[in-house]
Amino acid sequence: MKKADRIHDIRQALGGRSIVFVGMMGCGKSAIGRLAAAELGLPYFDSDAEIAAAADMSISEIFERFGEDYFRKGEERVIARLLGEGPCVLSLGGGAFMSAETRGEIARNAISIWLKADIDLLLSRVMRRPGTRPLLAQGDPRAKLVELTEKREPVYALADLHVESSRMSKKQTCDNVLKSLQTWLEEHGADKRLADAR
């Protein structure tokens, strides 16, 4: 199938739904999300960037000044707002999918894609920008990353699709995402909300 046909089929089947990338910090959600949005002609948002812009401070500053609970509540509101504005591609911060409220919002308005990557790859990526990951700021970053991964992976597994984001190129990963998405849409059908609204 030609790429243009695949994109057309995906857009048609998506209807009003968004695409939401979930997974650990460093798995490639932002990079792959931007590429997928460009391919599909949809607006792209990063929940962390949107929260930082709304608060006019970095995520690290929000954590430091107000704590994780405050951040998570704001995160839930921002994600609900973005998903309510129509179809888009949205990359979530690593802990956002842990919220049952956020998962419910995503289930109603989007298709979720878990980008999976091994610990060594995640660590190599997140350590390129030290100081930007507040949950890794204390203690041994690898041990903390392992702890977070073990806690979060069973919840990430609730996502609609699981795609490996290992050591292949961003373009290859994006192509795999789009192929997996097309297959999922063929198996699960087009957006039923459009038919129900008629």
Short mmCIF file of C-alpha atoms in Angstrom, two decimals:
data_model
loop_
_atom_site.label_atom_id
_atom_site.label_comp_id
_atom_site.label_asym_id
_atom_site.label_seq_id
_atom_site.Cartn_x
_atom_site.Cartn_y
_atom_site.Cartn_z
CA MET A 1 0.00 0.00 0.00
CA LYS A 2 1.24 3.48 -0.86
CA LYS A 3 2.08 5.77 2.02
CA ALA A 4 -0.44 8.39 0.85
CA ASP A 5 -3.20 5.76 0.86
CA ARG A 6 -2.21 4.60 4.35
CA ILE A 7 -2.33 8.20 5.65
CA HIS A 8 -5.73 8.76 4.02
CA ASP A 9 -7.13 5.53 5.48
CA ILE A 10 -5.84 6.37 8.96
CA ARG A 11 -7.29 9.89 8.88
CA GLN A 12 -10.67 8.59 7.70
CA ALA A 13 -10.84 5.88 10.37
CA LEU A 14 -9.63 8.19 13.15
CA GLY A 15 -12.55 10.53 12.68
CA GLY A 16 -12.56 12.91 15.63
CA ARG A 17 -10.20 10.83 17.76
CA SER A 18 -6.69 11.87 18.73
CA ILE A 19 -3.53 9.78 18.94
CA VAL A 20 -1.83 9.72 22.34
CA PHE A 21 1.71 8.47 22.92
CA VAL A 22 2.51 7.04 26.35
CA GLY A 23 5.64 5.50 27.82
CA MET A 24 8.70 6.14 29.93
CA MET A 25 10.75 9.30 29.76
CA GLY A 26 13.23 8.98 26.91
CA CYS A 27 11.24 6.43 24.89
CA GLY A 28 10.77 8.87 22.00
CA LYS A 29 7.21 10.10 22.54
CA SER A 30 7.97 13.69 21.54
CA ALA A 31 10.13 12.88 18.52
CA ILE A 32 7.81 10.19 17.16
CA GLY A 33 4.73 12.22 18.04
CA ARG A 34 5.98 15.19 16.01
CA LEU A 35 6.79 12.96 13.04
CA ALA A 36 3.42 11.18 13.18
CA ALA A 37 1.58 14.50 13.42
CA ALA A 38 3.44 15.84 10.39
CA GLU A 39 2.70 12.67 8.39
CA LEU A 40 -1.00 12.78 9.32
CA GLY A 41 -1.43 16.55 8.99
CA LEU A 42 -2.62 16.86 12.59
CA PRO A 43 -1.60 19.40 15.23
CA TYR A 44 1.00 18.17 17.71
CA PHE A 45 1.09 18.84 21.45
CA ASP A 46 3.39 17.75 24.26
CA SER A 47 1.58 17.71 27.60
CA ASP A 48 4.70 18.73 29.54
CA ALA A 49 5.33 21.69 27.21
CA GLU A 50 1.70 22.77 27.50
CA ILE A 51 1.81 22.57 31.31
CA ALA A 52 5.07 24.52 31.45
CA ALA A 53 3.64 27.20 29.16
CA ALA A 54 0.43 27.49 31.20
CA ALA A 55 2.40 27.76 34.47
CA ASP A 56 5.12 29.94 32.94
CA MET A 57 7.79 27.77 34.56
CA SER A 58 9.62 24.53 33.82
CA ILE A 59 8.36 21.13 34.93
CA SER A 60 11.31 20.92 37.34
CA GLU A 61 10.31 24.28 38.87
CA ILE A 62 6.68 23.17 39.25
CA PHE A 63 7.81 19.98 41.04
CA GLU A 64 10.19 21.95 43.25
CA ARG A 65 7.76 24.72 44.20
CA PHE A 66 4.44 22.89 44.37
CA GLY A 67 5.15 19.13 44.43
CA GLU A 68 4.19 16.19 42.26
CA ASP A 69 0.51 16.04 43.33
CA TYR A 70 -0.06 19.64 42.24
CA PHE A 71 1.66 18.92 38.92
CA ARG A 72 -0.43 15.78 38.30
CA LYS A 73 -3.73 17.62 38.86
CA GLY A 74 -2.69 20.31 36.38
CA GLU A 75 -1.58 17.60 33.98
CA GLU A 76 -5.04 15.97 34.09
CA ARG A 77 -6.72 19.30 33.28
CA VAL A 78 -4.36 20.11 30.41
CA ILE A 79 -4.75 16.66 28.82
CA ALA A 80 -8.56 16.79 29.08
CA ARG A 81 -8.55 20.25 27.45
CA LEU A 82 -6.29 19.18 24.58
CA LEU A 83 -8.30 16.03 23.87
CA GLY A 84 -11.50 18.07 23.94
CA GLU A 85 -10.26 20.41 21.23
CA GLY A 86 -10.43 17.85 18.44
CA PRO A 87 -8.11 15.42 16.74
CA CYS A 88 -4.42 15.90 17.43
CA VAL A 89 -1.29 13.94 18.24
CA LEU A 90 -0.41 14.25 21.92
CA SER A 91 2.69 13.03 23.76
CA LEU A 92 2.19 12.54 27.49
CA GLY A 93 4.71 12.93 30.27
CA GLY A 94 5.86 9.56 31.61
CA GLY A 95 3.57 9.56 34.65
CA ALA A 96 0.41 10.98 33.06
CA PHE A 97 -1.07 7.62 32.00
CA MET A 98 -0.94 6.47 35.63
CA SER A 99 -4.02 8.63 36.30
CA ALA A 100 -7.27 6.66 35.95
CA GLU A 101 -9.04 9.91 35.07
CA THR A 102 -6.59 10.59 32.24
CA ARG A 103 -6.85 7.00 30.97
CA GLY A 104 -10.64 7.37 30.89
CA GLU A 105 -10.38 10.63 28.97
CA ILE A 106 -8.04 8.98 26.48
CA ALA A 107 -10.29 5.91 26.10
CA ARG A 108 -13.21 8.20 25.22
CA ASN A 109 -11.36 10.52 22.85
CA ALA A 110 -8.22 8.89 21.50
CA ILE A 111 -6.18 5.86 20.58
CA SER A 112 -3.26 5.25 22.93
CA ILE A 113 0.13 4.01 21.76
CA TRP A 114 2.77 2.75 24.19
CA LEU A 115 6.29 3.31 22.90
CA LYS A 116 8.43 0.63 24.54
CA ALA A 117 12.19 0.88 25.01
CA ASP A 118 14.75 -0.95 27.14
CA ILE A 119 16.27 0.58 30.29
CA ASP A 120 19.74 1.13 28.81
CA LEU A 121 18.33 3.10 25.88
CA LEU A 122 16.05 5.14 28.16
CA LEU A 123 18.92 5.95 30.49
CA SER A 124 21.25 6.98 27.67
CA ARG A 125 18.58 9.34 26.32
CA VAL A 126 17.50 10.95 29.60
CA MET A 127 21.09 11.49 30.76
CA ARG A 128 21.77 13.65 27.69
CA ARG A 129 19.79 16.41 29.41
CA PRO A 130 20.49 16.14 33.13
CA GLY A 131 18.41 18.34 35.40
CA THR A 132 15.30 18.16 33.20
CA ARG A 133 13.85 15.03 34.82
CA PRO A 134 12.73 15.87 38.37
CA LEU A 135 11.91 12.25 39.25
CA LEU A 136 15.54 11.26 38.54
CA ALA A 137 17.09 14.17 40.44
CA GLN A 138 17.65 12.27 43.69
CA GLY A 139 19.84 9.19 44.09
CA ASP A 140 20.94 6.74 41.41
CA PRO A 141 19.17 7.61 38.10
CA ARG A 142 19.35 4.03 36.79
CA ALA A 143 17.85 2.54 39.96
CA LYS A 144 15.08 5.16 39.95
CA LEU A 145 14.38 4.53 36.26
CA VAL A 146 14.14 0.78 36.89
CA GLU A 147 11.78 1.41 39.83
CA LEU A 148 9.55 3.73 37.78
CA THR A 149 9.52 1.33 34.83
CA GLU A 150 8.48 -1.63 36.99
CA LYS A 151 5.69 0.44 38.52
CA ARG A 152 4.42 1.96 35.27
CA GLU A 153 4.73 -0.80 32.67
CA PRO A 154 1.63 -2.75 33.83
CA VAL A 155 -0.39 0.46 33.35
CA TYR A 156 1.25 1.33 30.02
CA ALA A 157 0.23 -2.17 28.91
CA LEU A 158 -3.40 -0.95 29.01
CA ALA A 159 -2.69 1.20 25.93
CA ASP A 160 -4.45 0.24 22.70
CA LEU A 161 -1.21 -0.38 20.79
CA HIS A 162 2.32 -1.38 21.83
CA VAL A 163 5.18 -0.39 19.50
CA GLU A 164 8.90 -0.99 20.06
CA SER A 165 10.93 2.21 20.07
CA SER A 166 14.34 0.67 20.32
CA ARG A 167 17.45 1.40 18.34
CA MET A 168 15.89 1.95 14.93
CA SER A 169 15.68 5.39 13.35
CA LYS A 170 12.90 7.82 14.25
CA LYS A 171 11.53 7.49 10.73
CA GLN A 172 11.44 3.68 10.97
CA THR A 173 9.74 3.88 14.36
CA CYS A 174 7.18 6.35 13.00
CA ASP A 175 6.52 4.08 10.00
CA ASN A 176 5.99 1.14 12.39
CA VAL A 177 3.60 3.25 14.46
CA LEU A 178 1.54 4.21 11.40
CA LYS A 179 1.42 0.62 10.10
CA SER A 180 0.36 -0.65 13.55
CA LEU A 181 -2.21 2.12 13.83
CA GLN A 182 -3.70 1.29 10.44
CA THR A 183 -3.96 -2.40 11.35
CA TRP A 184 -5.56 -1.54 14.70
CA LEU A 185 -8.10 0.75 13.01
CA GLU A 186 -8.95 -1.94 10.44
CA GLU A 187 -9.55 -4.44 13.25
CA HIS A 188 -11.49 -2.09 15.53
CA GLY A 189 -13.31 0.02 12.97
CA ALA A 190 -13.73 3.71 12.35
CA ASP A 191 -14.68 6.26 14.98
CA LYS A 192 -18.15 5.16 16.08
CA ARG A 193 -18.90 8.51 17.69
CA LEU A 194 -19.40 10.07 14.24
CA ALA A 195 -22.03 7.50 13.27
CA ASP A 196 -23.73 7.81 16.67
CA ALA A 197 -23.99 11.60 16.31
CA ARG A 198 -25.98 11.34 13.05
#
